[in-house]
Amino acid sequence: MSTTTTEYNLKAIEERWKAYWHQHELHKARPRPGKPNYYCLDMFPYPSGEGLHVGHWRGYVLSDVWSRYMALKGFSVLHPMGWDAFGLPAENAAIKHGDHPEKYTRRSCANMKRQLQEIGAMYDWDREINSSSPDYYKWTQWTFLKFYERGLAYRKPASINWCPSCRTGLADEEVVDGACERCGAEVTKKYLPQWFYKITDYSQRLIDDLAELDWPDKVKKMQSDWIGRSEGAEVDFEIVGTGQKMRIFTTRPDTLYGATYMVMAPEHELVDQITTPEQRSKVEEYVAQTRSRSEVERQEHKEKTGVFTGGYAVNPVNNEKIPIWISDYVLLSYGTGAIMAVPAHDARDFEFAHKFQLPIVQVIETPPDWNPEEAFTGVGRMLNSGPYDGLMSDEGKAKITEDLESRGLGVKKINYRLRDWLISRQRYWGAPIPMVHCQKCGPVPVPETELPVKLPHVESYQPSGTGESPLATVEEWVNTTCPSCKGPARRDTDTLSQWICSRWYYLRYVSPHNDEVAWTQEEMKQWLPVDMYVGGIEHAVLHLLYSRFYTKVLYDLGFVNFREPFKRLFNQGMICRKGSSGRVEKMSKSKGNVVAPDELVNRYGTDALRAYELFIGPPEVDAEWGDSGIEGVSRWLKRVWNLLGGHCFKAEPEVDPEVLRWTHRSIKKITEDIERLHLNTSVAALMEWLNFLIDKKRSEPDSISLETVKTYLVLMAPIAPFHAEELWNRLGQEGSIFAPTLASWPTWDEAYLVEHTLEIVVQVNGKVRDKLTVPASDDPASIQRKALELEKVQSALEGRSVKKVISVPGKLLNLVVG
């Protein structure tokens, strides 16, 4: 491809190169003999009618720079894109716009695809997927059946988080500060039959395998904390007058002698049995209040509430009778749903005991300066603990647990905070659960040959609010035949959470058009696991944890040959801007601070916006958008254009030592910065190098070779591909920089990085007096002697002697005089 026009017409340049890339299939992912494969993946977006703003661009530009860099390094790169189109986000948006989710999704996907194509990203659009398409969710349903066969999918009545606005059940991870993660409504509780995945079977593996991941430590810690491994003991307390025992889990057996009361979750099955007639009305009232509150709400820091049941338990280590209370800060889903309360050494128990005037017994020595108005939660020497007095906490934990085990009153135990994953939704817009319910056979899986179970088209899809999915009213779809006994049966009317659809999508990209299997073994082994995954840290627990679980199950089933889906993870920071409130906040239409990319692209061109998204700050850190900043980046690109497009360069190899030193120093700097994803400093390095080249060309017109400017364009190409391609062509080079056989990422020669001379700043009493150029081989004494011979330095010394010399080797010399 060659061009003759010199017009700086950005729109024409961009359209020309997009057409060229498409025509020559430069973004098509295909393994090539002798080349390694590389898989770079963006977290695929929800289709939104509002489209993309410049905050969204940041992550997409970053992943494209990385993909283009890896292509120039010689890799065959798979960089796909698709749509997370099923589930609550799309359905809620459709309801808001008064549209059907199918039409809304289709229109939104088309608009966002147009915007993503404007970015100039090297997406292989032939592999585009859509989670709401039957040829995709057929395989989502297939994964459900495989989990069911493995015993990892089950249905049970459960008290679940219920969003009254979205009118559906929510997983624990979808509740943030007591509110729905999607719409912000206050979450309540509802008792319904629900489908779950047994993610808890994988708790320890999910923790252990974090060690092998090249992920931010913050994300790994968030996942580890969410899984919440606790080591301790389960201990039995006899309930007075019932002959029954109440088992509790504690991480601190060393504090058992300090247990002065018990607390049960209000839903605990023993509450009704141990409550005395005198306390029953109060207990029943409190239990009813608790049912309306989510577990997340109950864990918030607030004033403690509770009711005495009238029952008592016996502490197994000292046989003391202690009262049994109920309180909503104890959860039935964690541990055994009951705790021993040690107010002297637990902050929540301390607060509860103070409020209800319950005994507080110290059993661990506290530091001399400890505030007695607070619980001491640390470890130390045991006291008031009978035969265990004087033992340190670790030894005491082990000894007490061992003694309880020998008496049949306890057992060493590991607990996890992680709960099984709620996967069913009482909504329309989702993949139907491939199960039927037969009065004779019970729940029966739909045969794989009958997949997909297609979502029927209905005009009225809004959630009922009764707890039943809108699908329950579609009688012709619901009523079916049992696959087992051939008798009448009903389809399961819940749909799968959108999180199921997006747990395995990275696998479908390798075989997106295969009708026989979800992915082929050959293509899976060619491309997977994902080498680089780019997305926001808001998905640290929900999406990433679920994807890791999904992958481990598929590994155990023999469908993949890797245990972790994403080798390397990069979380880009958010783009923020002042909103209608006057505060700098994450870009959002509701906050009135959105900047649309379309106008900026029309005014400055795609490359300027791409480069500014990178230059605005370290990509892992939130950055404040400034409309004027893009002007400077645009000027840099125009200066590149004027230098490289408006001058001739010598064909001979580069020999100028200064040019060679700048070139190899820049190659090293930009390469290392891109490897660390410090893309802001990569742009800065290109700007600095350009300044040198312009000055050099001005002072020595024949000093720069074609070889040097070609190297500049290759290093610039991942960041500003349109400018790089056009200028590459104008310099007489055929084809595309990104063609596998033309250009490659340059390497630096350490020999050119060695400085042969040094420029030393010379100060007298901290004030700069002159600069001194010396051979790099000069020793400190020689440099000092030459500095003293400088005329400006001698004038500043005024005949005074030097009392002290302060030096920064290779940079600065400060002469201190009296």
Short mmCIF file of N, CA and C in Angstrom, two decimals, residues 693-757:
data_model
loop_
_atom_site.label_atom_id
_atom_site.label_comp_id
_atom_site.label_asym_id
_atom_site.label_seq_id
_atom_site.Cartn_x
_atom_site.Cartn_y
_atom_site.Cartn_z
N LEU A 693 15.40 14.31 18.19
CA LEU A 693 15.49 14.12 16.74
C LEU A 693 15.23 15.43 15.99
N ILE A 694 14.26 16.22 16.46
CA ILE A 694 13.97 17.50 15.81
C ILE A 694 15.17 18.44 15.93
N ASP A 695 15.74 18.54 17.14
CA ASP A 695 16.90 19.41 17.34
C ASP A 695 18.08 18.94 16.49
N LYS A 696 18.25 17.64 16.44
CA LYS A 696 19.36 17.09 15.67
C LYS A 696 19.17 17.36 14.18
N LYS A 697 17.97 17.18 13.69
CA LYS A 697 17.69 17.40 12.28
C LYS A 697 17.87 18.86 11.92
N ARG A 698 17.52 19.74 12.85
CA ARG A 698 17.64 21.18 12.60
C ARG A 698 19.11 21.59 12.54
N SER A 699 19.91 21.05 13.47
CA SER A 699 21.33 21.46 13.54
C SER A 699 22.21 20.70 12.55
N GLU A 700 21.83 19.44 12.27
CA GLU A 700 22.62 18.63 11.35
C GLU A 700 21.66 17.90 10.41
N PRO A 701 21.24 18.55 9.34
CA PRO A 701 20.19 18.00 8.47
C PRO A 701 20.44 16.60 7.95
N ASP A 702 21.70 16.20 7.78
CA ASP A 702 22.00 14.90 7.22
C ASP A 702 22.42 13.87 8.27
N SER A 703 22.07 14.11 9.54
CA SER A 703 22.62 13.27 10.61
C SER A 703 21.76 12.07 10.98
N ILE A 704 20.51 12.01 10.51
CA ILE A 704 19.60 10.95 10.94
C ILE A 704 19.30 10.02 9.78
N SER A 705 19.37 8.73 10.04
CA SER A 705 19.14 7.75 8.98
C SER A 705 17.69 7.29 8.96
N LEU A 706 17.31 6.70 7.81
CA LEU A 706 15.99 6.10 7.68
C LEU A 706 15.81 4.98 8.71
N GLU A 707 16.87 4.27 8.99
CA GLU A 707 16.83 3.19 9.97
C GLU A 707 16.36 3.69 11.33
N THR A 708 16.81 4.88 11.73
CA THR A 708 16.45 5.44 13.03
C THR A 708 14.97 5.81 13.08
N VAL A 709 14.46 6.48 12.05
CA VAL A 709 13.06 6.90 12.10
C VAL A 709 12.13 5.71 11.94
N LYS A 710 12.55 4.67 11.22
CA LYS A 710 11.74 3.44 11.17
C LYS A 710 11.64 2.82 12.56
N THR A 711 12.73 2.82 13.29
CA THR A 711 12.71 2.30 14.67
C THR A 711 11.74 3.11 15.52
N TYR A 712 11.75 4.44 15.35
CA TYR A 712 10.82 5.29 16.10
C TYR A 712 9.38 4.89 15.81
N LEU A 713 9.07 4.65 14.55
CA LEU A 713 7.69 4.32 14.17
C LEU A 713 7.26 2.97 14.73
N VAL A 714 8.17 2.00 14.76
CA VAL A 714 7.81 0.70 15.32
C VAL A 714 7.50 0.83 16.80
N LEU A 715 8.31 1.60 17.52
CA LEU A 715 8.07 1.78 18.96
C LEU A 715 6.81 2.59 19.23
N MET A 716 6.47 3.45 18.30
CA MET A 716 5.27 4.28 18.44
C MET A 716 4.01 3.51 18.03
N ALA A 717 4.17 2.49 17.19
CA ALA A 717 3.04 1.85 16.54
C ALA A 717 1.98 1.28 17.48
N PRO A 718 2.33 0.60 18.57
CA PRO A 718 1.26 0.09 19.45
C PRO A 718 0.42 1.19 20.07
N ILE A 719 1.01 2.37 20.26
CA ILE A 719 0.32 3.47 20.94
C ILE A 719 -0.50 4.29 19.95
N ALA A 720 0.10 4.62 18.80
CA ALA A 720 -0.56 5.44 17.79
C ALA A 720 -0.46 4.72 16.45
N PRO A 721 -1.23 3.66 16.24
CA PRO A 721 -1.04 2.80 15.06
C PRO A 721 -1.35 3.49 13.74
N PHE A 722 -2.32 4.41 13.71
CA PHE A 722 -2.67 5.03 12.44
C PHE A 722 -1.55 5.94 11.93
N HIS A 723 -1.00 6.78 12.82
CA HIS A 723 0.13 7.63 12.43
C HIS A 723 1.33 6.79 12.02
N ALA A 724 1.61 5.76 12.80
CA ALA A 724 2.78 4.94 12.52
C ALA A 724 2.66 4.26 11.17
N GLU A 725 1.49 3.71 10.87
CA GLU A 725 1.28 3.02 9.60
C GLU A 725 1.42 4.00 8.42
N GLU A 726 0.78 5.16 8.53
CA GLU A 726 0.80 6.12 7.43
C GLU A 726 2.21 6.63 7.16
N LEU A 727 2.93 6.97 8.22
CA LEU A 727 4.28 7.48 8.04
C LEU A 727 5.24 6.40 7.57
N TRP A 728 5.04 5.19 8.04
CA TRP A 728 5.84 4.04 7.58
C TRP A 728 5.71 3.93 6.04
N ASN A 729 4.49 4.08 5.59
CA ASN A 729 4.22 3.99 4.15
C ASN A 729 4.82 5.17 3.40
N ARG A 730 4.72 6.35 3.95
CA ARG A 730 5.24 7.56 3.29
C ARG A 730 6.77 7.55 3.21
N LEU A 731 7.39 6.78 4.09
CA LEU A 731 8.85 6.65 4.05
C LEU A 731 9.30 5.61 3.03
N GLY A 732 8.33 5.10 2.25
CA GLY A 732 8.67 4.18 1.19
C GLY A 732 8.59 2.72 1.56
N GLN A 733 8.06 2.41 2.76
CA GLN A 733 7.96 1.02 3.19
C GLN A 733 6.62 0.45 2.73
N GLU A 734 6.64 -0.76 2.24
CA GLU A 734 5.42 -1.39 1.75
C GLU A 734 4.69 -2.11 2.90
N GLY A 735 3.37 -2.24 2.75
CA GLY A 735 2.59 -3.03 3.69
C GLY A 735 2.43 -2.37 5.05
N SER A 736 2.14 -3.21 6.05
CA SER A 736 1.84 -2.74 7.40
C SER A 736 2.97 -3.07 8.36
N ILE A 737 3.20 -2.17 9.29
CA ILE A 737 4.17 -2.44 10.36
C ILE A 737 3.82 -3.75 11.06
N PHE A 738 2.53 -4.03 11.16
CA PHE A 738 2.07 -5.18 11.94
C PHE A 738 2.01 -6.48 11.13
N ALA A 739 2.35 -6.43 9.85
CA ALA A 739 2.39 -7.65 9.07
C ALA A 739 3.46 -8.57 9.64
N PRO A 740 3.18 -9.85 9.82
CA PRO A 740 4.10 -10.75 10.52
C PRO A 740 5.50 -10.81 9.91
N THR A 741 5.63 -10.52 8.60
CA THR A 741 6.94 -10.69 7.96
C THR A 741 7.68 -9.38 7.73
N LEU A 742 7.11 -8.23 8.14
CA LEU A 742 7.74 -6.95 7.81
C LEU A 742 8.54 -6.37 8.98
N ALA A 743 7.88 -5.83 9.96
CA ALA A 743 8.58 -5.17 11.06
C ALA A 743 8.64 -6.09 12.27
N SER A 744 9.55 -5.80 13.17
CA SER A 744 9.62 -6.52 14.44
C SER A 744 10.10 -5.55 15.51
N TRP A 745 9.79 -5.89 16.74
CA TRP A 745 10.16 -5.00 17.85
C TRP A 745 11.70 -4.97 17.97
N PRO A 746 12.27 -3.77 18.00
CA PRO A 746 13.73 -3.68 18.04
C PRO A 746 14.31 -4.04 19.40
N THR A 747 15.57 -4.40 19.41
CA THR A 747 16.30 -4.67 20.65
C THR A 747 17.42 -3.65 20.79
N TRP A 748 17.86 -3.46 21.99
CA TRP A 748 18.92 -2.48 22.23
C TRP A 748 20.27 -3.18 22.43
N ASP A 749 21.31 -2.43 22.15
CA ASP A 749 22.67 -2.91 22.32
C ASP A 749 23.26 -2.18 23.52
N GLU A 750 23.62 -2.92 24.55
CA GLU A 750 24.14 -2.31 25.78
C GLU A 750 25.37 -1.45 25.51
N ALA A 751 26.12 -1.77 24.44
CA ALA A 751 27.33 -1.01 24.16
C ALA A 751 27.02 0.46 23.90
N TYR A 752 25.83 0.72 23.32
CA TYR A 752 25.47 2.11 23.03
C TYR A 752 24.89 2.84 24.24
N LEU A 753 24.68 2.12 25.33
CA LEU A 753 24.13 2.75 26.53
C LEU A 753 25.23 3.27 27.45
N VAL A 754 26.45 2.91 27.15
CA VAL A 754 27.57 3.36 27.97
C VAL A 754 27.85 4.82 27.66
N GLU A 755 27.83 5.65 28.68
CA GLU A 755 28.13 7.07 28.52
C GLU A 755 29.65 7.26 28.45
N HIS A 756 30.16 7.87 27.37
CA HIS A 756 31.59 8.11 27.24
C HIS A 756 32.00 9.42 27.89
N THR A 757 31.06 10.32 28.02
CA THR A 757 31.30 11.57 28.74
C THR A 757 30.17 11.82 29.71
#
